[in-house]
């Protein structure tokens, strides 16, 4: 019983040690480290009570208690180490622009990612976040052309010019598109159809001719459901292969950094291919983005912004104040600057 307890808890809290972080079961459990810490702690309390009530089984129960406590403490340590809070993006933007000493559109960018749940978040709510946070480029999984167009019109009414585009990943009308909304200050971006898409759900790559600006990759990976595990792994692999020095990638990855071990580029320091996770870079990688119905510390941090080597993150924040939106995902905003 003791060996079984150790193995079960170890698989749950650190599946990477056994190379099973992308296997059905461990993949889902490790997504919710906050919940795991809580559940294991509660189980430890129950087993602790049984240690006093059932004296005949005290030795194996003490072993189970020790294992559960260790698992709970380990998970809590990981959550605290990765961080659940960061400075507000708006607090840092002005200072960073002044320090850059050059045109903001080429020196610093504000990136937004938000799975809007196919119309769950309204165009007005989306436009409000873009205005409030001075967003330069936004990636919106599950966003139709109608919504993206309305967002651009609302921004135009506010005196801001943005272009938009959507991709269905070549999957036709059966899949809700993924949208890119870009400030006109950044110039023209064109969709690179040759880059392909993640399986099952649409993702896309948009490029510019301006060498001072990055390519934008909007990601919507398939969820790790039992019938979609192969497509889920394929989506992470596709995203990892899009990474390069001048890439900024954002969206709903349906995965946490625990799931990316197979795609790390250790020489470049990348966490998904050659890209670095913005939340991890500033100490906010345990702040959950899904689902919105639970506190963020208990949620799964599956919505990300990642940068290539030519860009670095200065701040990252999960927008908990958008709880009123009817999406099941919280939006995330990252401030990035050109690497010096």
PDB file of N, CA and C in Angstrom, residues 27-66:
ATOM      1  N   UNK A  27      -1.718  14.029 -17.179  1.00  0.00           N
ATOM      2  CA  UNK A  27      -1.774  15.303 -17.910  1.00  0.00           C
ATOM      3  C   UNK A  27      -2.874  16.202 -17.358  1.00  0.00           C
ATOM      4  N   UNK A  28      -4.008  15.620 -17.030  1.00  0.00           N
ATOM      5  CA  UNK A  28      -5.118  16.415 -16.514  1.00  0.00           C
ATOM      6  C   UNK A  28      -4.870  16.833 -15.061  1.00  0.00           C
ATOM      7  N   UNK A  29      -4.354  15.922 -14.242  1.00  0.00           N
ATOM      8  CA  UNK A  29      -4.166  16.231 -12.818  1.00  0.00           C
ATOM      9  C   UNK A  29      -3.143  17.336 -12.596  1.00  0.00           C
ATOM     10  N   UNK A  30      -2.034  17.306 -13.327  1.00  0.00           N
ATOM     11  CA  UNK A  30      -0.973  18.280 -13.082  1.00  0.00           C
ATOM     12  C   UNK A  30      -1.362  19.670 -13.569  1.00  0.00           C
ATOM     13  N   UNK A  31      -2.444  19.760 -14.347  1.00  0.00           N
ATOM     14  CA  UNK A  31      -2.912  21.071 -14.805  1.00  0.00           C
ATOM     15  C   UNK A  31      -3.428  21.918 -13.653  1.00  0.00           C
ATOM     16  N   UNK A  32      -3.871  21.245 -12.585  1.00  0.00           N
ATOM     17  CA  UNK A  32      -4.499  21.948 -11.460  1.00  0.00           C
ATOM     18  C   UNK A  32      -3.678  21.736 -10.190  1.00  0.00           C
ATOM     19  N   UNK A  33      -2.499  22.338 -10.148  1.00  0.00           N
ATOM     20  CA  UNK A  33      -1.627  22.141  -8.995  1.00  0.00           C
ATOM     21  C   UNK A  33      -2.231  22.712  -7.713  1.00  0.00           C
ATOM     22  N   UNK A  34      -2.928  23.816  -7.804  1.00  0.00           N
ATOM     23  CA  UNK A  34      -3.558  24.377  -6.625  1.00  0.00           C
ATOM     24  C   UNK A  34      -4.605  23.432  -6.046  1.00  0.00           C
ATOM     25  N   UNK A  35      -5.410  22.852  -6.923  1.00  0.00           N
ATOM     26  CA  UNK A  35      -6.426  21.897  -6.491  1.00  0.00           C
ATOM     27  C   UNK A  35      -5.764  20.654  -5.905  1.00  0.00           C
ATOM     28  N   UNK A  36      -4.695  20.176  -6.555  1.00  0.00           N
ATOM     29  CA  UNK A  36      -3.984  19.001  -6.053  1.00  0.00           C
ATOM     30  C   UNK A  36      -3.445  19.240  -4.643  1.00  0.00           C
ATOM     31  N   UNK A  37      -2.857  20.404  -4.432  1.00  0.00           N
ATOM     32  CA  UNK A  37      -2.333  20.712  -3.097  1.00  0.00           C
ATOM     33  C   UNK A  37      -3.444  20.688  -2.061  1.00  0.00           C
ATOM     34  N   UNK A  38      -4.606  21.247  -2.431  1.00  0.00           N
ATOM     35  CA  UNK A  38      -5.740  21.289  -1.515  1.00  0.00           C
ATOM     36  C   UNK A  38      -6.289  19.891  -1.249  1.00  0.00           C
ATOM     37  N   UNK A  39      -6.501  19.107  -2.316  1.00  0.00           N
ATOM     38  CA  UNK A  39      -7.072  17.768  -2.168  1.00  0.00           C
ATOM     39  C   UNK A  39      -6.148  16.862  -1.351  1.00  0.00           C
ATOM     40  N   UNK A  40      -4.868  16.894  -1.671  1.00  0.00           N
ATOM     41  CA  UNK A  40      -3.921  16.068  -0.930  1.00  0.00           C
ATOM     42  C   UNK A  40      -3.844  16.484   0.539  1.00  0.00           C
ATOM     43  N   UNK A  41      -3.950  17.781   0.793  1.00  0.00           N
ATOM     44  CA  UNK A  41      -3.950  18.257   2.173  1.00  0.00           C
ATOM     45  C   UNK A  41      -5.167  17.782   2.943  1.00  0.00           C
ATOM     46  N   UNK A  42      -6.339  17.830   2.298  1.00  0.00           N
ATOM     47  CA  UNK A  42      -7.565  17.361   2.945  1.00  0.00           C
ATOM     48  C   UNK A  42      -7.481  15.857   3.216  1.00  0.00           C
ATOM     49  N   UNK A  43      -6.988  15.096   2.228  1.00  0.00           N
ATOM     50  CA  UNK A  43      -6.826  13.652   2.429  1.00  0.00           C
ATOM     51  C   UNK A  43      -5.858  13.358   3.571  1.00  0.00           C
ATOM     52  N   UNK A  44      -4.818  14.177   3.691  1.00  0.00           N
ATOM     53  CA  UNK A  44      -3.858  13.987   4.779  1.00  0.00           C
ATOM     54  C   UNK A  44      -4.529  14.197   6.131  1.00  0.00           C
ATOM     55  N   UNK A  45      -5.421  15.181   6.212  1.00  0.00           N
ATOM     56  CA  UNK A  45      -6.143  15.404   7.463  1.00  0.00           C
ATOM     57  C   UNK A  45      -7.033  14.210   7.806  1.00  0.00           C
ATOM     58  N   UNK A  46      -7.695  13.660   6.801  1.00  0.00           N
ATOM     59  CA  UNK A  46      -8.572  12.502   7.029  1.00  0.00           C
ATOM     60  C   UNK A  46      -7.749  11.295   7.488  1.00  0.00           C
ATOM     61  N   UNK A  47      -6.650  11.042   6.782  1.00  0.00           N
ATOM     62  CA  UNK A  47      -5.793   9.906   7.155  1.00  0.00           C
ATOM     63  C   UNK A  47      -5.181  10.132   8.525  1.00  0.00           C
ATOM     64  N   UNK A  48      -4.854  11.375   8.837  1.00  0.00           N
ATOM     65  CA  UNK A  48      -4.319  11.678  10.164  1.00  0.00           C
ATOM     66  C   UNK A  48      -5.302  11.328  11.258  1.00  0.00           C
ATOM     67  N   UNK A  49      -6.589  11.606  11.016  1.00  0.00           N
ATOM     68  CA  UNK A  49      -7.608  11.234  11.984  1.00  0.00           C
ATOM     69  C   UNK A  49      -7.743   9.731  12.126  1.00  0.00           C
ATOM     70  N   UNK A  50      -7.638   9.021  10.994  1.00  0.00           N
ATOM     71  CA  UNK A  50      -7.738   7.556  11.032  1.00  0.00           C
ATOM     72  C   UNK A  50      -6.570   6.927  11.787  1.00  0.00           C
ATOM     73  N   UNK A  51      -5.420   7.589  11.769  1.00  0.00           N
ATOM     74  CA  UNK A  51      -4.253   7.057  12.488  1.00  0.00           C
ATOM     75  C   UNK A  51      -4.552   6.872  13.973  1.00  0.00           C
ATOM     76  N   UNK A  52      -5.373   7.775  14.528  1.00  0.00           N
ATOM     77  CA  UNK A  52      -5.717   7.685  15.943  1.00  0.00           C
ATOM     78  C   UNK A  52      -6.897   6.747  16.175  1.00  0.00           C
ATOM     79  N   UNK A  53      -7.772   6.626  15.153  1.00  0.00           N
ATOM     80  CA  UNK A  53      -8.991   5.824  15.336  1.00  0.00           C
ATOM     81  C   UNK A  53      -8.779   4.348  15.042  1.00  0.00           C
ATOM     82  N   UNK A  54      -7.872   4.026  14.094  1.00  0.00           N
ATOM     83  CA  UNK A  54      -7.671   2.629  13.692  1.00  0.00           C
ATOM     84  C   UNK A  54      -6.229   2.244  14.034  1.00  0.00           C
ATOM     85  N   UNK A  55      -6.021   1.798  15.237  1.00  0.00           N
ATOM     86  CA  UNK A  55      -4.656   1.533  15.707  1.00  0.00           C
ATOM     87  C   UNK A  55      -4.005   0.353  14.991  1.00  0.00           C
ATOM     88  N   UNK A  56      -4.798  -0.609  14.535  1.00  0.00           N
ATOM     89  CA  UNK A  56      -4.234  -1.788  13.880  1.00  0.00           C
ATOM     90  C   UNK A  56      -3.566  -1.443  12.546  1.00  0.00           C
ATOM     91  N   UNK A  57      -4.015  -0.375  11.934  1.00  0.00           N
ATOM     92  CA  UNK A  57      -3.463   0.015  10.624  1.00  0.00           C
ATOM     93  C   UNK A  57      -2.616   1.282  10.728  1.00  0.00           C
ATOM     94  N   UNK A  58      -2.135   1.572  11.936  1.00  0.00           N
ATOM     95  CA  UNK A  58      -1.455   2.853  12.136  1.00  0.00           C
ATOM     96  C   UNK A  58      -0.208   2.980  11.263  1.00  0.00           C
ATOM     97  N   UNK A  59       0.591   1.922  11.138  1.00  0.00           N
ATOM     98  CA  UNK A  59       1.837   2.032  10.371  1.00  0.00           C
ATOM     99  C   UNK A  59       1.568   2.356   8.897  1.00  0.00           C
ATOM    100  N   UNK A  60       0.732   1.575   8.182  1.00  0.00           N
ATOM    101  CA  UNK A  60       0.476   1.934   6.785  1.00  0.00           C
ATOM    102  C   UNK A  60      -0.224   3.277   6.628  1.00  0.00           C
ATOM    103  N   UNK A  61      -1.078   3.614   7.613  1.00  0.00           N
ATOM    104  CA  UNK A  61      -1.754   4.909   7.541  1.00  0.00           C
ATOM    105  C   UNK A  61      -0.763   6.063   7.725  1.00  0.00           C
ATOM    106  N   UNK A  62       0.210   5.882   8.596  1.00  0.00           N
ATOM    107  CA  UNK A  62       1.239   6.916   8.775  1.00  0.00           C
ATOM    108  C   UNK A  62       2.049   7.082   7.497  1.00  0.00           C
ATOM    109  N   UNK A  63       2.326   5.971   6.815  1.00  0.00           N
ATOM    110  CA  UNK A  63       3.038   6.048   5.538  1.00  0.00           C
ATOM    111  C   UNK A  63       2.217   6.852   4.533  1.00  0.00           C
ATOM    112  N   UNK A  64       0.916   6.532   4.429  1.00  0.00           N
ATOM    113  CA  UNK A  64       0.047   7.274   3.515  1.00  0.00           C
ATOM    114  C   UNK A  64      -0.026   8.744   3.901  1.00  0.00           C
ATOM    115  N   UNK A  65      -0.108   9.018   5.207  1.00  0.00           N
ATOM    116  CA  UNK A  65      -0.152  10.400   5.677  1.00  0.00           C
ATOM    117  C   UNK A  65       1.095  11.158   5.240  1.00  0.00           C
ATOM    118  N   UNK A  66       2.253  10.524   5.401  1.00  0.00           N
ATOM    119  CA  UNK A  66       3.519  11.173   5.028  1.00  0.00           C
ATOM    120  C   UNK A  66       3.569  11.466   3.535  1.00  0.00           C
TER     121      UNK A  66
END
